[in-house]
Coordinates of C-alpha atoms and ligand atoms in Angstrom, one line a residue:
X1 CA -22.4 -23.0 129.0
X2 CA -20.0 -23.8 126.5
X3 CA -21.9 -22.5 124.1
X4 CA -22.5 -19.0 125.9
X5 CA -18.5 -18.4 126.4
X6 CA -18.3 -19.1 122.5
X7 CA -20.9 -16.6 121.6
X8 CA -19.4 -14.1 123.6
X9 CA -15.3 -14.6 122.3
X10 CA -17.1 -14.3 119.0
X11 CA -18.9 -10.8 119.6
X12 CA -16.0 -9.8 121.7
X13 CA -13.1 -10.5 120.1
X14 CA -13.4 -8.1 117.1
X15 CA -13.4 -4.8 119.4
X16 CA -10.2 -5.5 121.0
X17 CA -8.6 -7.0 118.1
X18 CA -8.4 -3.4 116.1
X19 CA -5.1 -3.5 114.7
X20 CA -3.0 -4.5 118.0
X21 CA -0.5 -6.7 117.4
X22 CA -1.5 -10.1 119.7
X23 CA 1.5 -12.1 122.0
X24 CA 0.4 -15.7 122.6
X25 CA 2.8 -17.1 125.6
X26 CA 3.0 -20.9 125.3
X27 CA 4.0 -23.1 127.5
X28 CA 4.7 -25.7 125.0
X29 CA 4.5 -25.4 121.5
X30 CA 3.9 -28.4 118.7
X31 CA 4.6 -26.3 115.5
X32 CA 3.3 -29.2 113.4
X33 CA 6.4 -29.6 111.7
X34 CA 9.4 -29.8 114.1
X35 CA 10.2 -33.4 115.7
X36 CA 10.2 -32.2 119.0
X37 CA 7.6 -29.9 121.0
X38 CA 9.4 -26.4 122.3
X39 CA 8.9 -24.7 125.9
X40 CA 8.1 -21.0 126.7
X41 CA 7.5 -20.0 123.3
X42 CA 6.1 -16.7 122.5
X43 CA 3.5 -16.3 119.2
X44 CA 3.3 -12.8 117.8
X45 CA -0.1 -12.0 115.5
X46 CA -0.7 -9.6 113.3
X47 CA -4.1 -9.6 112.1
X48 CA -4.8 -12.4 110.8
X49 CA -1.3 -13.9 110.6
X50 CA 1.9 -15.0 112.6
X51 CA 4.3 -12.4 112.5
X52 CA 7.0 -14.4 114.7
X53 CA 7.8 -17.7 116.8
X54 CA 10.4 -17.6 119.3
X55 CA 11.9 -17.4 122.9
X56 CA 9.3 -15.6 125.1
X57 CA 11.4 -13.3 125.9
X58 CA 12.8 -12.3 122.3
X59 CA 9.6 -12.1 120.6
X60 CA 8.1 -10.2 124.0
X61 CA 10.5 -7.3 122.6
X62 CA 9.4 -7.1 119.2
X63 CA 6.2 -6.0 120.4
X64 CA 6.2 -4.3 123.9
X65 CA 2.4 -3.3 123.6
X66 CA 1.0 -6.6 122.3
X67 CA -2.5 -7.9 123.7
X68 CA -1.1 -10.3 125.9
X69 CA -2.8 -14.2 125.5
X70 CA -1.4 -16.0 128.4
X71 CA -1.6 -20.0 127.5
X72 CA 1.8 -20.6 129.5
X73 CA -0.3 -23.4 131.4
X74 CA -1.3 -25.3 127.8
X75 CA 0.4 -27.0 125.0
X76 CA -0.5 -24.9 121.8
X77 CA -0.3 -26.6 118.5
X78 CA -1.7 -25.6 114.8
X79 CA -5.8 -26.2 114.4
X80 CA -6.3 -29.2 112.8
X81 CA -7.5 -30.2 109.6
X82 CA -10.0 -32.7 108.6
X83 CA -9.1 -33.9 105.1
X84 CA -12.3 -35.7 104.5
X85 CA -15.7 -34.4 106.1
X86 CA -19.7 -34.2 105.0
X87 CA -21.0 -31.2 106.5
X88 CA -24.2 -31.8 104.6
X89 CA -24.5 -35.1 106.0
X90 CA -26.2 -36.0 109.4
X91 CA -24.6 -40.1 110.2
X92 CA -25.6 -42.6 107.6
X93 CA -24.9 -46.0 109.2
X94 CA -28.4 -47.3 107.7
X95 CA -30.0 -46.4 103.8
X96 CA -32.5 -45.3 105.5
X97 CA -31.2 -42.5 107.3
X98 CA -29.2 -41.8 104.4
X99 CA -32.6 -41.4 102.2
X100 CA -34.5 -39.7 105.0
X101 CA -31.7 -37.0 104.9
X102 CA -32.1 -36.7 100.5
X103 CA -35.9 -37.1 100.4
X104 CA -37.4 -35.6 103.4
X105 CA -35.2 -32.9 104.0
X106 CA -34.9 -29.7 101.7
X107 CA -31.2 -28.2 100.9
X108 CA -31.8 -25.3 102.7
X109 CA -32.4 -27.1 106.0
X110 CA -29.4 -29.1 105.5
X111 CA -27.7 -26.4 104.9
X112 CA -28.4 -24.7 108.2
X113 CA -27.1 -28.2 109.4
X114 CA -24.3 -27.9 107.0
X115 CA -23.5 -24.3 109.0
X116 CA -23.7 -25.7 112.5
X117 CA -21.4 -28.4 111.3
X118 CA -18.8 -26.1 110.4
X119 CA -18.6 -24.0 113.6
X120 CA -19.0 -27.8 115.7
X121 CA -15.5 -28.5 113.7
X122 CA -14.6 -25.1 114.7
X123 CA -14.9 -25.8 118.1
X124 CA -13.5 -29.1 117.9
X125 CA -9.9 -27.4 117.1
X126 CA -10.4 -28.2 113.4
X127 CA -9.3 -24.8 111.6
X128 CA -9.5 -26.3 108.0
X129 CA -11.7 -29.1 106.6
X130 CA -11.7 -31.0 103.2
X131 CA -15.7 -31.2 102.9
X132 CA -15.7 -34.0 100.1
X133 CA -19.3 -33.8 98.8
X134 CA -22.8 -32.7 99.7
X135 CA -24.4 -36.0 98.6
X136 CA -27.0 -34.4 97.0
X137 CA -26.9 -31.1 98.3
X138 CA -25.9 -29.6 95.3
X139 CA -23.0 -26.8 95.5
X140 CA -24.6 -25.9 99.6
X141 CA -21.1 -26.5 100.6
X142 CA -20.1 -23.5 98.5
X143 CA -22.4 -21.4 100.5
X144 CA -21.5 -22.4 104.0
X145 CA -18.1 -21.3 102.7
X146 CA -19.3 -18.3 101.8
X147 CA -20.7 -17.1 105.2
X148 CA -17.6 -18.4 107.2
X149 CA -15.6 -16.3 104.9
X150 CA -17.3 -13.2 105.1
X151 CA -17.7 -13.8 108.8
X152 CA -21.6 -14.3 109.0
X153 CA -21.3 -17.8 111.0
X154 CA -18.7 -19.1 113.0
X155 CA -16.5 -21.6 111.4
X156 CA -13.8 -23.8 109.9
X157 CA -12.3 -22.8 106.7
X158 CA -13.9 -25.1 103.9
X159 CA -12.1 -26.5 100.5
X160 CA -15.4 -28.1 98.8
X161 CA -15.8 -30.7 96.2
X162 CA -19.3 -29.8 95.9
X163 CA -20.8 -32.8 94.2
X164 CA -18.7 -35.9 93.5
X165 CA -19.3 -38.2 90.4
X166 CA -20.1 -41.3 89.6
X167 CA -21.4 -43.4 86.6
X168 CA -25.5 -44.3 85.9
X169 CA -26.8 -46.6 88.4
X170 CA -23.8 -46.7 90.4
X171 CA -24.5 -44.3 93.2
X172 CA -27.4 -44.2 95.3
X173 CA -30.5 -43.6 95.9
X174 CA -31.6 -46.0 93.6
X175 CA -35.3 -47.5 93.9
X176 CA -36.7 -50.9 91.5
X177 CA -40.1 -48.0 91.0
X178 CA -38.8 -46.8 87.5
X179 CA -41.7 -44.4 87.4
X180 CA -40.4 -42.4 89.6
X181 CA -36.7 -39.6 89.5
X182 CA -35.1 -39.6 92.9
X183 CA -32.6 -37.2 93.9
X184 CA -28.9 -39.0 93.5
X185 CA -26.3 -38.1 96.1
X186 CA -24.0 -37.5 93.0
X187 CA -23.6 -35.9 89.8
X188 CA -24.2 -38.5 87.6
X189 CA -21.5 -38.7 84.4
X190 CA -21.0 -41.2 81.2
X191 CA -18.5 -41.0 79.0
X192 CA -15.6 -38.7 78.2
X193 CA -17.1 -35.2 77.0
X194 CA -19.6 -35.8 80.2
X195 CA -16.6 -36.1 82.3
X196 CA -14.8 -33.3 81.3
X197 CA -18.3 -31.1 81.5
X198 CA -18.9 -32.3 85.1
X199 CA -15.4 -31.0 86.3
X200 CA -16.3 -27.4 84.7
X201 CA -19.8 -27.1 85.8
X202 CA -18.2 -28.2 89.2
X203 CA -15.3 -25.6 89.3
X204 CA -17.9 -22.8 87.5
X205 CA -20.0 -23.4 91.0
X206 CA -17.3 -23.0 93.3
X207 CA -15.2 -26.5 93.0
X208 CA -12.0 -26.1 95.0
X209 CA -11.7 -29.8 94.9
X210 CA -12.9 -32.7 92.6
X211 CA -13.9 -35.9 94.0
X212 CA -15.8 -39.6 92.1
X213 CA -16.4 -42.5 93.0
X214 CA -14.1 -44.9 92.1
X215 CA -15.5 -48.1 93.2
X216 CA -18.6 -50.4 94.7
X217 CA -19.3 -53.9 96.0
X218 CA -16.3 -54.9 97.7
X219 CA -15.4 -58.5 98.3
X220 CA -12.9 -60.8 99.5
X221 CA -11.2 -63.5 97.6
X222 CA -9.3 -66.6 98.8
X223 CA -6.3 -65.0 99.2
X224 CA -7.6 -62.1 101.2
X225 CA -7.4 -59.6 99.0
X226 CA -10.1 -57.2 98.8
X227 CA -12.0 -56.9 95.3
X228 CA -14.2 -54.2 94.2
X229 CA -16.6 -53.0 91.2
X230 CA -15.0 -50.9 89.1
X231 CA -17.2 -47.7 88.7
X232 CA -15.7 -45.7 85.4
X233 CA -13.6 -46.8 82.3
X234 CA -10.4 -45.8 82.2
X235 CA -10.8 -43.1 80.1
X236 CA -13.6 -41.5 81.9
X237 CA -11.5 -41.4 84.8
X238 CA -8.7 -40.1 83.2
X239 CA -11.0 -37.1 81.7
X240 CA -11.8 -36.5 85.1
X241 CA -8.3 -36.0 86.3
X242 CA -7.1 -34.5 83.6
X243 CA -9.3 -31.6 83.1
X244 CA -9.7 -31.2 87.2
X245 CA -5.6 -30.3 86.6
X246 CA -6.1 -28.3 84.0
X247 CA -7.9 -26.3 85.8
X248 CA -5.8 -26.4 88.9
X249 CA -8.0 -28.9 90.7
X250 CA -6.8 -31.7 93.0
X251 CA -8.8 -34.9 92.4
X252 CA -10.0 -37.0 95.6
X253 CA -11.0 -40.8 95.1
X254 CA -13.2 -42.8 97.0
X255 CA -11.5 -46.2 96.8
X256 CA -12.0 -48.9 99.2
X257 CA -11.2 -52.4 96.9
X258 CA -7.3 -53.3 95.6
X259 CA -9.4 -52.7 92.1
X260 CA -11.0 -49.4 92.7
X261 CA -7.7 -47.7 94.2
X262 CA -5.7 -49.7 90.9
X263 CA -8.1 -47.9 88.4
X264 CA -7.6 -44.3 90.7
X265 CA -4.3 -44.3 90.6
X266 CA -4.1 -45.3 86.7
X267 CA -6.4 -42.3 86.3
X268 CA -3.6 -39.8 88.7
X269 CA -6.0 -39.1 91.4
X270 CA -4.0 -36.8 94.2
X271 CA -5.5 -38.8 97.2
X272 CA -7.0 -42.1 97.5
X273 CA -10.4 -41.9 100.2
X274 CA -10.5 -45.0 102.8
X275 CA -8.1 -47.1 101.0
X276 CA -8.7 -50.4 103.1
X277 CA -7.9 -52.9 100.4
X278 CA -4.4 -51.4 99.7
X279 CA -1.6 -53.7 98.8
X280 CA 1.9 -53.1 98.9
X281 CA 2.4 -52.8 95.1
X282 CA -0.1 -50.2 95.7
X283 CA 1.5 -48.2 98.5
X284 CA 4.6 -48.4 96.1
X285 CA 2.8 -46.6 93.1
X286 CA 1.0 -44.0 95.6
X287 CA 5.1 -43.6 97.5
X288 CA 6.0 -43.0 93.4
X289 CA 3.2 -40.4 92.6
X290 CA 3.2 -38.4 95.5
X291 CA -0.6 -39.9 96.4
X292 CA -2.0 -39.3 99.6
X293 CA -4.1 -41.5 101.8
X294 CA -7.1 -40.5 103.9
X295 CA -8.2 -43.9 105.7
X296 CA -11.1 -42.0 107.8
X297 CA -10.5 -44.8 110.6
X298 CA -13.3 -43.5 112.9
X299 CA -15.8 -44.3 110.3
X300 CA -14.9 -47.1 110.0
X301 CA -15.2 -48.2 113.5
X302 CA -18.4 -46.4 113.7
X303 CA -20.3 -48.5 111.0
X304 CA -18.7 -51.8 112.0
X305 CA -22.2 -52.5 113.4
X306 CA -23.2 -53.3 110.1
X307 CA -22.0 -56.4 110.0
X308 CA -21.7 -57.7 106.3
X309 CA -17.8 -57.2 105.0
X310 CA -17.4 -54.0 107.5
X311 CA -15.7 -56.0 110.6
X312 CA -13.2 -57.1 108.1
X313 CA -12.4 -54.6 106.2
X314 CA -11.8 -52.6 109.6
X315 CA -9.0 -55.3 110.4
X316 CA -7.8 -55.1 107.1
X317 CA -6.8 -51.4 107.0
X318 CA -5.4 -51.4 110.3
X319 CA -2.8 -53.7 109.1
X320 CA -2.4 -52.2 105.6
X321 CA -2.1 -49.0 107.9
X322 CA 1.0 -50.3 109.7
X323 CA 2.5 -51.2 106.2
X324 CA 1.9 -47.8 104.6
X325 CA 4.3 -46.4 107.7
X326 CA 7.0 -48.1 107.2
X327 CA 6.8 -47.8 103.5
X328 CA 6.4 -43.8 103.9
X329 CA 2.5 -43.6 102.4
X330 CA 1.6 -39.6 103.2
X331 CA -0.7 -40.0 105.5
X332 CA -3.4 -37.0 105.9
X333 CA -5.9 -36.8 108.2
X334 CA -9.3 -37.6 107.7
X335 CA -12.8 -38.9 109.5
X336 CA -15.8 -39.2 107.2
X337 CA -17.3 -37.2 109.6
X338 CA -21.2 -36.6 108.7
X339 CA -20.8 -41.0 108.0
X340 CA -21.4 -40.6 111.6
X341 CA -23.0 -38.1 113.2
X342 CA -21.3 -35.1 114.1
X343 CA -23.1 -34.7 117.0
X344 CA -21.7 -37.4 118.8
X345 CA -18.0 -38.2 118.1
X346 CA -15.5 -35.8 118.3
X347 CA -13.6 -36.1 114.8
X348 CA -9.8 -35.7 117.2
X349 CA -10.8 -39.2 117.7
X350 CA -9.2 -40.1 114.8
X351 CA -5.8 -38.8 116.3
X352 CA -6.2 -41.7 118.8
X353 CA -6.6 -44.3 116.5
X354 CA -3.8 -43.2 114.8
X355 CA -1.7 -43.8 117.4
X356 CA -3.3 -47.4 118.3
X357 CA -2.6 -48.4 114.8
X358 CA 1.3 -47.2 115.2
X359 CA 1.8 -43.5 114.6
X360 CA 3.6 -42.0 117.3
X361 CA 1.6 -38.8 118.8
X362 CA 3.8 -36.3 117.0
X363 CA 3.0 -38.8 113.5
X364 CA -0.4 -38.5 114.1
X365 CA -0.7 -34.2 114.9
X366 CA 1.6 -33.7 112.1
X367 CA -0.7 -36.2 109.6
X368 CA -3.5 -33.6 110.9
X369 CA -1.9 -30.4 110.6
X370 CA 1.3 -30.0 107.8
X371 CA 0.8 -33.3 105.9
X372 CA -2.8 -32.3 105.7
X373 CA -1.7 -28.9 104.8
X374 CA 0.6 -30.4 102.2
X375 CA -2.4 -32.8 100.7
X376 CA -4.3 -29.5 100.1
X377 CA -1.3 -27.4 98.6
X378 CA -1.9 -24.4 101.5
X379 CA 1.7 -25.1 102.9
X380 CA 2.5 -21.3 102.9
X381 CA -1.4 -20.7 105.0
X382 CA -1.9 -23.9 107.1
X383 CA -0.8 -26.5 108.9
X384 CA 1.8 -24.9 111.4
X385 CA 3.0 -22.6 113.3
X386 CA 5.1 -20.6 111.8
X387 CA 5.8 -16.6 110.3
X388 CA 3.4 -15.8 107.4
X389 CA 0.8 -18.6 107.5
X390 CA -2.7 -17.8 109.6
X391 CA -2.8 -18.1 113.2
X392 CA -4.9 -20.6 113.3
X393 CA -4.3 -22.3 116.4
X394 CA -5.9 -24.2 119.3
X395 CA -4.4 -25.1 123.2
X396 CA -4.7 -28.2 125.2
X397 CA -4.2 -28.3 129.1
X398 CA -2.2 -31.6 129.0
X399 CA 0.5 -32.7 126.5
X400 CA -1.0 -34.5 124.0
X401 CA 2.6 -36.3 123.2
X402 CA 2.0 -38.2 126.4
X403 CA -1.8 -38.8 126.3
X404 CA -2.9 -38.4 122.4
X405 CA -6.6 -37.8 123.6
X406 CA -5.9 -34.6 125.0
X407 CA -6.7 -33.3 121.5
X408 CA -10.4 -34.2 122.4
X409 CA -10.6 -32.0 124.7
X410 CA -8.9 -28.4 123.1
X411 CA -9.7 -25.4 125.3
X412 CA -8.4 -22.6 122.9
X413 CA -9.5 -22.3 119.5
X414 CA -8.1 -19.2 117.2
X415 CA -9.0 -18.8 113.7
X416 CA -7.3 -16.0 111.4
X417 CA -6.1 -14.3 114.5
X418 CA -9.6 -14.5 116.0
X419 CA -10.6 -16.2 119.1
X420 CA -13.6 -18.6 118.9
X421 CA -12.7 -20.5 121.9
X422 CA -11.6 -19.8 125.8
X423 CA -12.5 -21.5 128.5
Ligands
ZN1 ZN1 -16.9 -39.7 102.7

């Protein structure tokens, strides 16, 4: 059913849209970067972007023959944005679905996935993702962005790293039959020159972010602090960053170990991935440099399962979480989504947790919607709403300040001024 209504607001929506301004009435508004939520708000659209925010009544005049949206029963916020996603990825709790996905499926099929991924974050309220690598898919994250842009599938607006890096032997699939080449789910790269040509093949293919692997084979010692592997030398690291900014790249780590996140943010990474071993001399250095962090909590508790050093490290970022608030960490938000299946959790999940872990609701929407904004450098397109950036936009029936898991269930969804959900 769900499905149907979507199909139709997406074949729909471009005949009446022709050029006439469109007035959204709110009931309540969460701008994504006030403190406090504002009633009887009116939202006035033009094309694809806001032309004014207001009093009802006041905006109402600016536009007396506006295509009237009435959402005076819902709380209307900015879509959301998923600051770390897998569209090419299908849930990889075990290796083995994780090497069924690179050996037994072709790129094209998971790129078909990749597509129907994009338009489930769509309809999830998520506007904008971060899709941090195919592993292994090559630059297919490229092309799903292509289609959504020039309107051929329904979906969220993508910023891809195509296809992350990490040194020889340090990524898998990796297999003890030395006769034989598997696929890797990275771009493999030694030493500096390598570096530096990974980051320009990358951005020649359509790059709009970099991401590598920073480290592996985490560990606890005495004291409770959590050790990693190491993955790159300094200076291959620092290649990395460097010629990502030269070319006006953001650089994303994967970091889980105190070690791994000390080596990316030695190297000047923009955002540190997972983060669970952070210490507070840590936090300090990323408060410093402007770093973000992406902890992708609902990952987390969806391969706690796994037993091993998981369960811990689940614990441990939840308290290194309520440390990073109080110091002022930037928090953006992100799920791993395609870690687990997107199939099956609703990535707004994440919001919740958020809140368990000691974000108040308006901390958490804001960590999805300007401070992920922010992370991503699209201040002046995304993350709020406000004149000049896109109406993107989604509606909840109940207020999501009192009950953060209304943003699981969003019943409005607008894109670039287009409507892709209304039920
Ligand atoms: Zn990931």
């Amino acid at each position: 059913m769900r499905r149907l209504l979507l199909l139709f607001t997406v074949l729909a929506e471009p005949l009446a849209a022709q050029g006439q301004p469109i007035l959204i009435k709110a009931g309540r508004l969460i701008d994504g970067r006030a403190a406090q939520a504002q009633t009887n708000v009116g939202i006035l659209i033009d094309g694809e972007r806001i032309r004014a925010v207001g009093p009802l009544a006041q905006v109402q005049a600016q536009a007396p023959n506006a295509r009237v949206i009435d959402l005076s029963q819902m709380t209307v916020l900015p879509g959301f944005i998923d600051t770390h996603t897998h569209m090419l990825l299908q849930g990889d709790v075990t290796s083995e679905e994780y090497e069924d996905q690179l050996l037994k499926q072709s790129i094209p099929y998971r790129a078909i996935l990749g597509a129907r991924n994009a338009r489930i974050a769509l309809e999830h309220g998520f506007t904008a993702i971060r899709d941090l690598e195919t592993e292994g898919a090559m630059y297919a994250d490229v092309d799903v962005k292509l289609a959504v842009n020039r309107g051929e599938v329904p979906g969220a607006r993508v910023f891809a790293a195509t296809r992350a890096m990490a040194p020889t032997g340090m990524y898998p699939i990796g297999t003890p039959n030395w006769e034989i080449d598997l696929p890797h789910g990275v771009q493999t790269v030694d030493g500096v020159d390598n570096a530096r040509l990974a980051v320009r093949d990358q951005v020649q293919h359509g790059a709009d972010w970099i991401k590598f692997y920073s480290d592996r084979r985490y560990f606890f010692a005495p004291d409770s602090t959590l050790h990693s592997w190491v993955n790159f030398t300094d200076d291959e690291a620092r290649a990395i960053v460097d010629e990502a900014h030269r070319l006006g790249r953001k650089v994303a780590a994967h970091a889980i170990g105190s070690d791994g996140i000390a080596a990316a943010l030695r190297a000047g990474v923009n955002s540190i991935e997972h983060g669970d071993g952070l210490t507070d001399s840590l936090m300090d250095v990323m408060v410093r440099n402007n770093v973000y962090w992406v902890p992708t909590v609902t990952v987390g508790a969806h391969v706690v399962p796994r037993g091993g050093v998981w369960p811990a490290l689940v614990a441990l970022e939840r308290r290194a979480f309520a440390r990073a608030l109080k110091k002022g960490v930037k928090i953006a938000l992100g799920t791993d989504v395609g870690g687990f299946p997107w199939t099956e959790i609703n990535q707004a999940k994440e919001f919740e947790y958020y809140v368990q872990y000691g974000m108040t609701p308006m901390q958490a929407i804001q960590s999805g919607t300007s401070v992920a904004a922010a992370l991503l450098g699209q201040e002046q397109n995304l993350g709020a709403v406000a004149p000049g950036l896109y109406a993107d936009l989604v509606a909840v029936a109940g207020d999501p300040l009192r009950d953060i898991t209304e943003l699981q269930r969003v019943r409005f969804v607008m894109k670039g001024g287009m409507v892709y959900l209304s039920q």
